[in-house]
Coordinates of C-alpha atoms in Angstrom, one line a residue:
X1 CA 0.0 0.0 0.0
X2 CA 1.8 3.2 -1.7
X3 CA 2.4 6.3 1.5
X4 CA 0.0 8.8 1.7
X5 CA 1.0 12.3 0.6
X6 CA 1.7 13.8 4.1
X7 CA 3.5 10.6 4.9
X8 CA 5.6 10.7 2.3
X9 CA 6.8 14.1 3.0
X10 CA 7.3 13.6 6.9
X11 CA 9.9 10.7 5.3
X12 CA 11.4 12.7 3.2
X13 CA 11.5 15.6 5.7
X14 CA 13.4 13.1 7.9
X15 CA 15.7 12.0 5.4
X16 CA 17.0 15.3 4.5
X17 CA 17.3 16.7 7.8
X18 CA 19.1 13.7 9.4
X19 CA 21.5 14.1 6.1
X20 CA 21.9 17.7 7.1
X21 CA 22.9 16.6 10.6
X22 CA 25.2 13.7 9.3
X23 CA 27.0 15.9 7.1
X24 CA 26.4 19.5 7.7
X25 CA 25.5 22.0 4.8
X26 CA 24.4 20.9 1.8
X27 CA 22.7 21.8 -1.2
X28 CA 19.4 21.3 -2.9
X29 CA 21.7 19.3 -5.8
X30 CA 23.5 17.4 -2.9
X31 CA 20.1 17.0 -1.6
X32 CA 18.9 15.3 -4.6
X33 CA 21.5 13.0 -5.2
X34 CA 22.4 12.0 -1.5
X35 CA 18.2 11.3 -1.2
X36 CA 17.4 10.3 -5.0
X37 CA 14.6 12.6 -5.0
X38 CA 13.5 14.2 -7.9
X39 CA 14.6 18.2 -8.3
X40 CA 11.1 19.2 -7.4
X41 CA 10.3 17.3 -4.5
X42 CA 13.8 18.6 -3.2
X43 CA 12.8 22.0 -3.5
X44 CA 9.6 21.6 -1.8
X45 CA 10.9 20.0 1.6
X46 CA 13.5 22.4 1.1
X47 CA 10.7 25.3 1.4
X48 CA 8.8 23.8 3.7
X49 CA 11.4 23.1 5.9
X50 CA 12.8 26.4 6.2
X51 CA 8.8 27.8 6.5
X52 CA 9.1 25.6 9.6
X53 CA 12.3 27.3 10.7
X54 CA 14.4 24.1 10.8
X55 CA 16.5 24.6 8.2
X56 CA 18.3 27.9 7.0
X57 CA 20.8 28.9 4.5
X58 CA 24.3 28.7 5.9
X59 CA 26.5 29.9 2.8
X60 CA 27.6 29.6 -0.6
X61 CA 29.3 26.7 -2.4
X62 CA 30.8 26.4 -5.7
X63 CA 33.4 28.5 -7.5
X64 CA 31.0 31.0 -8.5
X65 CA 29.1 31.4 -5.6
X66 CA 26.0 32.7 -6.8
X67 CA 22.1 32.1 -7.3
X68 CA 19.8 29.6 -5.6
X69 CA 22.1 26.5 -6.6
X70 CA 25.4 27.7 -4.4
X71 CA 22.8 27.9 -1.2
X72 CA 24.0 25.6 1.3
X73 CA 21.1 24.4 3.7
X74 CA 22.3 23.6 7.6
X75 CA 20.2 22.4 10.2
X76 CA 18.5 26.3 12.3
X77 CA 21.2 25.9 15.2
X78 CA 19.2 28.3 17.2
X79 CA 15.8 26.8 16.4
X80 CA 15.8 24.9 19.7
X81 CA 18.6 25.3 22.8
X82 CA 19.7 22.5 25.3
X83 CA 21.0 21.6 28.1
X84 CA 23.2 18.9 29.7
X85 CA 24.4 17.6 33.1
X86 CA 26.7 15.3 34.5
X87 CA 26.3 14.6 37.8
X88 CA 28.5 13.2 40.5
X89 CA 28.9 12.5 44.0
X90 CA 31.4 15.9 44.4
X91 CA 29.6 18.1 41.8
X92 CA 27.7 19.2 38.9
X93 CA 29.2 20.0 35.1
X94 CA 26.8 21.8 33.1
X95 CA 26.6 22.8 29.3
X96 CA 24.4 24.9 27.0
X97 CA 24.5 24.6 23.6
X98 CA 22.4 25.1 20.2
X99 CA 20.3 22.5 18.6
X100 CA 23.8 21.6 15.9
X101 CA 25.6 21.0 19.4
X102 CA 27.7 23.8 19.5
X103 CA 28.1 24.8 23.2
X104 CA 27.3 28.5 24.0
X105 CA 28.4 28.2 28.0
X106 CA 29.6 26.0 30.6
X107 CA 29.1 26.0 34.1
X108 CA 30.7 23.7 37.3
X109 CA 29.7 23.6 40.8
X110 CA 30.9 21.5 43.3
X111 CA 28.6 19.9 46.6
X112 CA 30.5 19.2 49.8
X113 CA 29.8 16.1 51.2
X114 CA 27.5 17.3 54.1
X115 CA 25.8 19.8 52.2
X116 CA 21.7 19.0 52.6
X117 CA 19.4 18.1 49.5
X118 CA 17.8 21.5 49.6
X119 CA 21.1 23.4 49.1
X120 CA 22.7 21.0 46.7
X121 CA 19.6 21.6 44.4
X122 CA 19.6 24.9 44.9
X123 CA 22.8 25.1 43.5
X124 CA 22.7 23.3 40.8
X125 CA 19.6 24.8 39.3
X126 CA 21.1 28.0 40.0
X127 CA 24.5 27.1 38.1
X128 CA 22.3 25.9 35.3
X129 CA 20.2 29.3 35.0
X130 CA 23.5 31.0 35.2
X131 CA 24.7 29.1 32.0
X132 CA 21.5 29.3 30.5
X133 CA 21.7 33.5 31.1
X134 CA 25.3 33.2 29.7
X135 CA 24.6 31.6 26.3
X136 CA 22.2 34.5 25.9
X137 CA 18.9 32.1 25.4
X138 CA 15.6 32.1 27.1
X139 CA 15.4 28.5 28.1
X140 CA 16.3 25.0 26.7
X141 CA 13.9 22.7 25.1
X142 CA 15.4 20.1 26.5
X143 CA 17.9 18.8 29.3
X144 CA 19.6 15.7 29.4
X145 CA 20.9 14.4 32.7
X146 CA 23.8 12.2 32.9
X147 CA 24.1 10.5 36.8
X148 CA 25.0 7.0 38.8
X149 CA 22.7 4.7 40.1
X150 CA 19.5 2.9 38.4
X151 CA 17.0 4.4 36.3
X152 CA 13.4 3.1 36.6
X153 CA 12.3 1.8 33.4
X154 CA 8.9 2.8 34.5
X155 CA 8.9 6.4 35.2
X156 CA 12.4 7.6 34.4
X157 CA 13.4 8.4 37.5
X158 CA 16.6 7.4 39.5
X159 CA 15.8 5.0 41.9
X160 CA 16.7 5.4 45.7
X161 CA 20.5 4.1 45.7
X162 CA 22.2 3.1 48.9
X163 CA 25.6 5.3 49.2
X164 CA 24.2 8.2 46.4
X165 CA 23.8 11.5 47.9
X166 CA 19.4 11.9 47.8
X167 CA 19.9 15.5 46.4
X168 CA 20.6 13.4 43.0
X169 CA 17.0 11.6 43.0
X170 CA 15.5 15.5 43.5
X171 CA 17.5 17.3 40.8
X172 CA 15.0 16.8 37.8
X173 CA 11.8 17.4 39.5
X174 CA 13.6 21.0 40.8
X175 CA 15.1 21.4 37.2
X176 CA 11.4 20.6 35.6
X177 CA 9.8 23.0 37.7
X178 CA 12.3 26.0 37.4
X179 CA 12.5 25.4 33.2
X180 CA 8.5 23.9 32.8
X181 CA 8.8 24.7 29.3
X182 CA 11.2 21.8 28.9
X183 CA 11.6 18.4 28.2
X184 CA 13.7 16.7 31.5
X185 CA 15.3 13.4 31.0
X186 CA 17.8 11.5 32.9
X187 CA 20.1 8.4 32.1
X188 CA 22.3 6.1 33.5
X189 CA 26.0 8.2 33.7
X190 CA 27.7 4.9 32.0
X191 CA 25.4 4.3 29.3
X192 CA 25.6 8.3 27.9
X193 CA 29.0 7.3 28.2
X194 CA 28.8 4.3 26.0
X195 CA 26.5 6.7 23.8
X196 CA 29.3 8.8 23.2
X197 CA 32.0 6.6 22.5
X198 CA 29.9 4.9 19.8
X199 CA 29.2 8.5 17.7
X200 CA 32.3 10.5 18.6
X201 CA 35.0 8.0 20.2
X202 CA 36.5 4.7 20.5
X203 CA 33.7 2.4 19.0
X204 CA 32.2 4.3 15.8
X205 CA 32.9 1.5 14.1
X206 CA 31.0 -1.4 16.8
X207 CA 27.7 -1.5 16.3
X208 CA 28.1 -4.5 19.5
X209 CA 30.2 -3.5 22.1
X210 CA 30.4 -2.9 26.2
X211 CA 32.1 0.2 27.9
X212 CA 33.8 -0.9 31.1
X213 CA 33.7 2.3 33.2
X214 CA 36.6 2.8 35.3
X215 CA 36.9 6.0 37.0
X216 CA 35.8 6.9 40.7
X217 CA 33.5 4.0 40.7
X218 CA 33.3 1.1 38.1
X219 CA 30.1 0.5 35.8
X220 CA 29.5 -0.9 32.3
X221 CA 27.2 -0.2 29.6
X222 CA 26.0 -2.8 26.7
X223 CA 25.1 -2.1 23.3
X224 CA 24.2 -4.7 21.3
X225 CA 23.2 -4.9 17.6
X226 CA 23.1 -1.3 18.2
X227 CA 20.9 -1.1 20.7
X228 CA 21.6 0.0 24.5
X229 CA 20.5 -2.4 27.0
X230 CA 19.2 -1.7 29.9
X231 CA 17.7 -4.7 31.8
X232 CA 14.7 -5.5 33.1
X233 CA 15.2 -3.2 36.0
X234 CA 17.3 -0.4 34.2
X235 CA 20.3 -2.5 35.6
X236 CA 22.2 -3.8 33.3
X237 CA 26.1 -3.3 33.5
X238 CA 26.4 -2.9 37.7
X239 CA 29.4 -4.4 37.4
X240 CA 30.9 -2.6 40.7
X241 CA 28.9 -5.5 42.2
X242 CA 29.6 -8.5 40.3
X243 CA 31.1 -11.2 43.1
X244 CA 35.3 -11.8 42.2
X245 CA 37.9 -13.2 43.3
X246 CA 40.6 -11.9 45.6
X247 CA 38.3 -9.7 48.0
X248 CA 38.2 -10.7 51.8
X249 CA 33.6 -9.7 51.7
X250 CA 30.8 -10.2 49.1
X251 CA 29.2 -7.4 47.7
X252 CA 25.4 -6.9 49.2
X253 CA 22.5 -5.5 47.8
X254 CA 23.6 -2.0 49.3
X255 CA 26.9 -2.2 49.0
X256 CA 29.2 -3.4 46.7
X257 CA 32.5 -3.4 48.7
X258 CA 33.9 -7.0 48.1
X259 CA 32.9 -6.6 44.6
X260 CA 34.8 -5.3 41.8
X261 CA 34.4 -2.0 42.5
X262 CA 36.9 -2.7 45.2
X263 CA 39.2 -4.0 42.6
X264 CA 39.1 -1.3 40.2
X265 CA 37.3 1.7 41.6
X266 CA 39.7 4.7 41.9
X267 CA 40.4 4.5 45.6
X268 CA 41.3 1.1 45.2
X269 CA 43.8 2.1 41.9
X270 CA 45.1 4.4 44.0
X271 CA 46.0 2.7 47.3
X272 CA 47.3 0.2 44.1
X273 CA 50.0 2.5 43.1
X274 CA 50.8 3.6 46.4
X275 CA 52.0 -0.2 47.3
X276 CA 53.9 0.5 44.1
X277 CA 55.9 3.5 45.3
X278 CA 54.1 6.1 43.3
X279 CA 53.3 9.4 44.2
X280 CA 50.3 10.0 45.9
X281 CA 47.9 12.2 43.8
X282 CA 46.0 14.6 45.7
X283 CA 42.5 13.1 45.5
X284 CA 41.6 9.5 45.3
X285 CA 38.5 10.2 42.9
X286 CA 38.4 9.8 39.3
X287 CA 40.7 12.4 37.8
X288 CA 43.2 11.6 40.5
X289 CA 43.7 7.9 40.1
X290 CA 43.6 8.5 35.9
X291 CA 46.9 11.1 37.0
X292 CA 48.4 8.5 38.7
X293 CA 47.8 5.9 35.7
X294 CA 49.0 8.6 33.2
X295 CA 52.0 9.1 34.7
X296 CA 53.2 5.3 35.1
X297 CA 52.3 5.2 30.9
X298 CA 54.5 8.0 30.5
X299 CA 57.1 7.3 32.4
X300 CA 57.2 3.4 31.2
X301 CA 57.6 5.0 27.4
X302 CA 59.8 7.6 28.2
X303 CA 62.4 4.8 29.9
X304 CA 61.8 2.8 27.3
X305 CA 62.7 5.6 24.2
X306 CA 65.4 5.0 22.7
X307 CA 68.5 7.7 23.7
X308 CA 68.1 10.4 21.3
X309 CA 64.7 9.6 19.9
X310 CA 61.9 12.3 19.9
X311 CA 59.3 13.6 17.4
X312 CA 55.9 11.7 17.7
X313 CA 56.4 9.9 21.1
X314 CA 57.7 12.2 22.8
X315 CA 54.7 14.9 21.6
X316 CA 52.2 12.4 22.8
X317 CA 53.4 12.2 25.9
X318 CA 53.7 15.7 26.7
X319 CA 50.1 15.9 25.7
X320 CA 49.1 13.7 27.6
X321 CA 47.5 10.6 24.7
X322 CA 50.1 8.0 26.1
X323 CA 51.6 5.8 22.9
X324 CA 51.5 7.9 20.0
X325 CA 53.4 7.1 16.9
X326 CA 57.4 7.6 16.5
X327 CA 60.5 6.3 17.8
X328 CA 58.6 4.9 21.1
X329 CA 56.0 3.2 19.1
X330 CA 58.3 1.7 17.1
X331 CA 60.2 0.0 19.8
X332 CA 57.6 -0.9 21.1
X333 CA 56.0 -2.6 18.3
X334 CA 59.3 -4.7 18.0
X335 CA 59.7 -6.1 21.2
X336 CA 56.0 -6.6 21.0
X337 CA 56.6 -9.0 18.0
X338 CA 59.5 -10.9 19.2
X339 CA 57.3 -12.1 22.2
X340 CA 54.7 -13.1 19.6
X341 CA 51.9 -10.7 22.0
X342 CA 49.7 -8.3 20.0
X343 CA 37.2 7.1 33.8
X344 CA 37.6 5.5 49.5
X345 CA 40.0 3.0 50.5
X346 CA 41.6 2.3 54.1
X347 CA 43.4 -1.2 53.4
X348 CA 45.6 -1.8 51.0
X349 CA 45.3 -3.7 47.7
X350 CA 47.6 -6.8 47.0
X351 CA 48.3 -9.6 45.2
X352 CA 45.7 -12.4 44.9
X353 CA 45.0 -14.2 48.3
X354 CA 45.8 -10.8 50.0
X355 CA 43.2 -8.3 51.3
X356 CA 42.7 -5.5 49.0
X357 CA 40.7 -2.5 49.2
X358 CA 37.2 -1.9 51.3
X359 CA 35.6 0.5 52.0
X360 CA 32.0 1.0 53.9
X361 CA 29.6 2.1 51.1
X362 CA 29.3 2.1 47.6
X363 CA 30.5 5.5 46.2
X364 CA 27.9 5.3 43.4
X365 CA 29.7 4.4 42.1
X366 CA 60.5 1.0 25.1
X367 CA 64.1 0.9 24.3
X368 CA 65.5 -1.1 22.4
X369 CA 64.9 -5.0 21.2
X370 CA 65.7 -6.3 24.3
X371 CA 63.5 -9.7 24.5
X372 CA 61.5 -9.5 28.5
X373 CA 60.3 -13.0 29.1
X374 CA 56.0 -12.8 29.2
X375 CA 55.7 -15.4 32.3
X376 CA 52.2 -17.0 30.4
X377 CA 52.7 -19.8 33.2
X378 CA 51.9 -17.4 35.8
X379 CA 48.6 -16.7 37.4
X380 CA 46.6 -14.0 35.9
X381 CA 45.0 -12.8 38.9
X382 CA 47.1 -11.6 41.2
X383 CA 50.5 -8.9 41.3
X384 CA 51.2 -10.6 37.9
X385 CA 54.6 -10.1 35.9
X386 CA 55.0 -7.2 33.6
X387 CA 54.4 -8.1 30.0
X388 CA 55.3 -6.8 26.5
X389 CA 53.5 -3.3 25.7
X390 CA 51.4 -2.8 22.7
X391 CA 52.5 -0.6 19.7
X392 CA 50.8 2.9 20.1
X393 CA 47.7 2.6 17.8
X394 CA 47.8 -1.1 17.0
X395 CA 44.6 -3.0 17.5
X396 CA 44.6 -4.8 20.7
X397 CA 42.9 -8.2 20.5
X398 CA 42.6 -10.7 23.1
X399 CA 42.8 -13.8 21.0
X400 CA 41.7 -17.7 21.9
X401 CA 44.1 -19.5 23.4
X402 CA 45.7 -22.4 21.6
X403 CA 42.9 -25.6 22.5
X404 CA 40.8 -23.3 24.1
X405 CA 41.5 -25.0 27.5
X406 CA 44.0 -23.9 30.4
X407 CA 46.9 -23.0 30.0
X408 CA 50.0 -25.6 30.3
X409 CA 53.1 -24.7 32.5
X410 CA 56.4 -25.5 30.7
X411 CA 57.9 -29.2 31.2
X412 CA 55.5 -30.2 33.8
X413 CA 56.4 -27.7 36.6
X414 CA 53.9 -26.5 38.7
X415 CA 53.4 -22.9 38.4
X416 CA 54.8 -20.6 40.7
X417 CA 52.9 -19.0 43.7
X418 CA 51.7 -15.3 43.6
X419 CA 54.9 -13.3 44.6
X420 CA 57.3 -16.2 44.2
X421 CA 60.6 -15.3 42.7
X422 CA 60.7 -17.2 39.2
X423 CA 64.2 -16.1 38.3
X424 CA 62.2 -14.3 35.3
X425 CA 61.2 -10.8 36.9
X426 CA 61.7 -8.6 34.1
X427 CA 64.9 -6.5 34.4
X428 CA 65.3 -4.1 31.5
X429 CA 68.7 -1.7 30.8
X430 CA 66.4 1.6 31.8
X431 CA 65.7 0.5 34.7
X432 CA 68.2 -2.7 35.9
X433 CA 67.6 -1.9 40.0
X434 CA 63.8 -2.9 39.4
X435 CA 63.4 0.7 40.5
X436 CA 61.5 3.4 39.2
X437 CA 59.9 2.4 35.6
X438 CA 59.8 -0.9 36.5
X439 CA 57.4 0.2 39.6
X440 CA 55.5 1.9 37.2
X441 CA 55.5 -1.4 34.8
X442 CA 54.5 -4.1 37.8
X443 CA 51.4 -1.2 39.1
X444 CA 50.4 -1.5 35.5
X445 CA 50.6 -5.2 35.2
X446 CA 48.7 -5.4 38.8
X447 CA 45.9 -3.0 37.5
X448 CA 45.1 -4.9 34.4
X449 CA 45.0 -7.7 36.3
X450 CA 42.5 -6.6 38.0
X451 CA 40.5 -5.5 35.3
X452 CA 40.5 -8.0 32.9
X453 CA 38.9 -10.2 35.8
X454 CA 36.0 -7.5 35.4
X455 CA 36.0 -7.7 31.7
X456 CA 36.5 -11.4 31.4
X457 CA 33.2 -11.8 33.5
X458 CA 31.6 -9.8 30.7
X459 CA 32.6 -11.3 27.9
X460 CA 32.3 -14.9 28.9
X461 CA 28.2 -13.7 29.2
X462 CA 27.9 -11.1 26.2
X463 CA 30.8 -12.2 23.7
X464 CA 31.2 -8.9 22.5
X465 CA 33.9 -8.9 20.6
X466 CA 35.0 -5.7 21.7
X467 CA 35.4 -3.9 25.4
X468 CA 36.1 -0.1 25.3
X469 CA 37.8 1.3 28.8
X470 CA 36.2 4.1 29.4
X471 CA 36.4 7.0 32.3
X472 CA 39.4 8.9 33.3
X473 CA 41.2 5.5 34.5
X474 CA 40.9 4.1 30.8
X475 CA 41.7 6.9 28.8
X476 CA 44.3 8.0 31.2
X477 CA 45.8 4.3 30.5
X478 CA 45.5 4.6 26.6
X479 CA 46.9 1.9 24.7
X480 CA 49.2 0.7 26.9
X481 CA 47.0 -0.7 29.3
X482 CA 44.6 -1.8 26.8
X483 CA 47.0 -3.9 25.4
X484 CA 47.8 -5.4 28.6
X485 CA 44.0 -6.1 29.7
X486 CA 43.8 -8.0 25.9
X487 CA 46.9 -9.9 26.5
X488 CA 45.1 -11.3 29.7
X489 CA 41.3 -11.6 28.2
X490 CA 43.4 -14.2 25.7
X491 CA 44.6 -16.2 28.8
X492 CA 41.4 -16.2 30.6
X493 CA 38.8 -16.4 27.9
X494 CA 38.6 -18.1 24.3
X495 CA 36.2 -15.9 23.1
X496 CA 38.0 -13.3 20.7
X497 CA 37.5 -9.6 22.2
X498 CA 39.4 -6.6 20.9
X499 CA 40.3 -4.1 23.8
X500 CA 40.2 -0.2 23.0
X501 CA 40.9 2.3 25.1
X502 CA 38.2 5.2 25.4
X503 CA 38.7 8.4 23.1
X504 CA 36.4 11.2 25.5
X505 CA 37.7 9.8 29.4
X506 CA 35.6 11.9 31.8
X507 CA 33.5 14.0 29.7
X508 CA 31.8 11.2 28.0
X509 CA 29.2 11.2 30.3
X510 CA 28.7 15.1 29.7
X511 CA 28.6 14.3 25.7
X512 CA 26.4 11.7 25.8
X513 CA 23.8 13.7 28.1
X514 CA 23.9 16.5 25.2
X515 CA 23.9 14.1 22.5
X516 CA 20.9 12.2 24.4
X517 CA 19.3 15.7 24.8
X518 CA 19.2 17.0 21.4
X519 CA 17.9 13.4 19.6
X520 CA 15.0 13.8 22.0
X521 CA 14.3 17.8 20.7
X522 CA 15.1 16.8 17.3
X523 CA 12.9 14.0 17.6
X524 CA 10.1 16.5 18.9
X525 CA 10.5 19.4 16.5
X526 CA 11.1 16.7 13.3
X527 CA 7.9 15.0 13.7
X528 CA 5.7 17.3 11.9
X529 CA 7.8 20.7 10.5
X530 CA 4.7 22.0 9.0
X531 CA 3.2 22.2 12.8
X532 CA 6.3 23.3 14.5
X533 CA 6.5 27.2 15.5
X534 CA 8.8 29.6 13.9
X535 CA 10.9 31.1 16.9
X536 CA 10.2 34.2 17.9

């Protein structure tokens, strides 16, 4: 049965304006061959659309520049405004931007730890009017809210946690009432994360994938066939309370110390690198374990540069994207292929067997060739032995083991115990003591141990094929400890996974909420252009 007229047009309406959004200005020729409309059915939605003040003309194209075939079309960036949050245990980070996603102002404002729900709203709502006054707009159509915890599949709403401040579960009720003209949504922090990642970072290319969250507390997000997950309780991916080994408690229904949270959540990292000898970053939240695990990277590449060698390395690790190309990858990349590898503590974190981090409630959350032996016979939970690091930029899979079965020690010796001298212990010409890099190599090797018994979990359920570290801790990490968290997923699970380390860190959670936000207005304002009002 052939479309009705009007039906027709709301398609092709859609069409052209989620081209224009794809791909910026075009124009009415692009139109037509980028839709395979005719010429006149192109220049009607093109009239119509711009009657309904969605689209406008942006410019000129073409080496002459002139008449009504050089106009290029864009998407009316100030047709509809928007907001989004990202909310966390210590704070608020707020954006406004314009209906293209161009932010117009930015506001922050932190929340103490015994500051009451009344104030804590107060504040935010009054940072977000401030922003909103900034970018010079009435109001937003819509805000998108990015925070921990569970969302109710049922009304939206986050769900009363157990160690999440309550001035989080009042935030879009006081935002809805101070902006009533628009649209309030909130979502899971992790899973506008994942959201993120899959249009602007590290997965644009996985249409099946899960986002392992590592930054003050742990989470994970699943997207499968393109499609986030959420669970029949909105509460899918609470990995910080998935039972594991190597913890002295089990997680509870309230708190998910014991569980791997206490393994990989940022205190935990932290007390990590402290039993490690490195310097103590100021906080033990998010950003400051990711400086801790940025600055093992660096140093671990620096020491293992060779002498004289600069360009592309050593830029990369100035700026801070640990493993770029250059005289470091390259090194690298060699001794890679001669071993035949491819973002609240008070007890310390050790090997396997040992206690390792509690806490009381849930937060919320190279050198040259030189050959270093990869001790595959040891135990991959636990302090672990340092292994080969990836090339910079090299695709990190976790391949199946040979037989898929466990793995075989080497002439029928029994494997060593955790922390028993092997006579193998790496010892490399930067750093022959076992001092200074190579404290920054063993915290490394401890970490992914750690989370690779997070993300093995995962994939022995999903079989994604591919597990994006995301937060502060996995960006800050980059390839390096990617590759590291592959070489163990090979080890532990048969199940072929590629490891990437997030592109956006922290402010994935922020993108996501403004990506999520203007969908939802576009998604309003697109369903019937000939009804939508021409602002003011």
């Amino acid at each position: 049965m052939p479309a009705s007229p009007s039906t027709a047009r709301a398609i092709n309406d859609r069409l052209a304006l989620g081209l224009l959004q794809d791909r910026g200005p075009l124009t009415a020729g692009q139109l037509k061959q980028l839709t395979g409309l005719s010429r006149p059915t192109v220049a009607d939605l093109v009239e119509r659309l711009g009657a309904a003040g969605l689209i406008t003309v942006v410019g000129e194209s073409g080496a002459a520049r002139r008449g009504p075939n050089a106009r290029l079309y864009g998407i009316a960036a100030d047709r509809a405004h928007l907001a989004a949050l990202d909310v966390r245990t210590e704070g608020v980070a707020v954006l406004v931007a314009d209906l293209v996603g161009r932010v117009l102002a930015e506001a922050s404002v932190p929340i103490e730890g015994d500051t009451g729900t009344g104030p804590a709203v107060q504040r935010v709502v009054a940072a977000v009017a401030g922003a909103v006054g900034r970018a010079g707009v009435e109001g937003p159509h819509t805000v998108g809210i990015g925070a921990p915890g569970l969302i109710d599949p049922a009304t939206g709403d986050l769900r009363d946690s157990a160690g999440l401040p309550a001035w989080h579960r009042s935030l879009s009720a006081a935002l809805q009432e101070r902006l009533p003209g628009a649209r309030v949504t909130v979502e899971n922090e992790t899973n506008l994360a994942a959201l993120a990642e899959q249009r602007e970072g590290a997965a644009r290319d996985r249409d099946t994938f899960v986002l392992l969250w590592l930054g003050h507390g742990t989470g994970a997000a699943v997207v499968l066939d393109g499609t986030l997950r959420r669970g029949a309780s909105g509460g899918t991916g609470e990995i910080g309370f998935l039972p594991v080994p190597g913890t002295p408690t089990l997680p509870s229904a309230t708190d998910c110390s014991g569980g791997f949270h206490t393994l990989a959540g940022a205190a935990a990292v932290v007390s990590l690198g402290a039993e490690h000898g490195l310097p103590a970053p100021a906080t033990t939240n998010g950003p400051g374990a990711a400086g801790m695990v940025r600055g093992a990277v660096e140093r671990v590449l620096a020491a293992r540069e060779p002498a004289g060698a600069g360009g592309a390395g050593e830029e990369s690790v100035a700026e801070g994207r640990p493993g770029g190309g250059g005289a470091v990858a390259s090194a690298v990349g060699e001794t890679v292929g001669a071993a035949g590898e491819h973002e609240p503590g008070n007890r310390s974190a050790g090997a396997a067997g040992e206690p390792v981090a509690t806490w009381g409630a849930a937060t919320g959350h190279p050198g040259g060739r030189k050959s270093r032996p990869v001790a595959e016979e040891r135990p991959v939970v636990g302090g672990g032995a340092w292994e080969e690091l990836p090339a910079a930029g090299e695709p990190v899979m976790a391949r199946e083991a040979s037989g898929g079965g466990p793995l075989e020690t080497r002439g029928g010796e029994e494997p060593p115990a955790v922390d028993e001298p092997t006579g193998r212990e790496p010892v490399t010409a930067a750093d022959p003591a076992g001092t200074a890099a190579g404290a920054d190599e063993r915290f490394l090797s401890a970490l992914a141990d750690r989370i690779a018994i997070g993300a093995a979990s995962v994939v022995a359920v999903l079989d994604p094929g591919c597990v994006v570290l995301g937060g502060e801790i996995g960006h800050a990490g980059g390839d390096v400890l990617a590759g590291l968290v592959a070489q163990r997923l090979r080890r532990m699970s048969p199940l072929p996974t590629e490891v990437r380390a997030g592109a956006l860190g922290g402010s994935a959670v922020l993108r996501g909420a403004l990506l999520t936000a203007r969908d939802r207005a576009q998604d309003t304002l697109w369903s019937d252009p000939s009804r939508s009002p021409v602002p003011s």
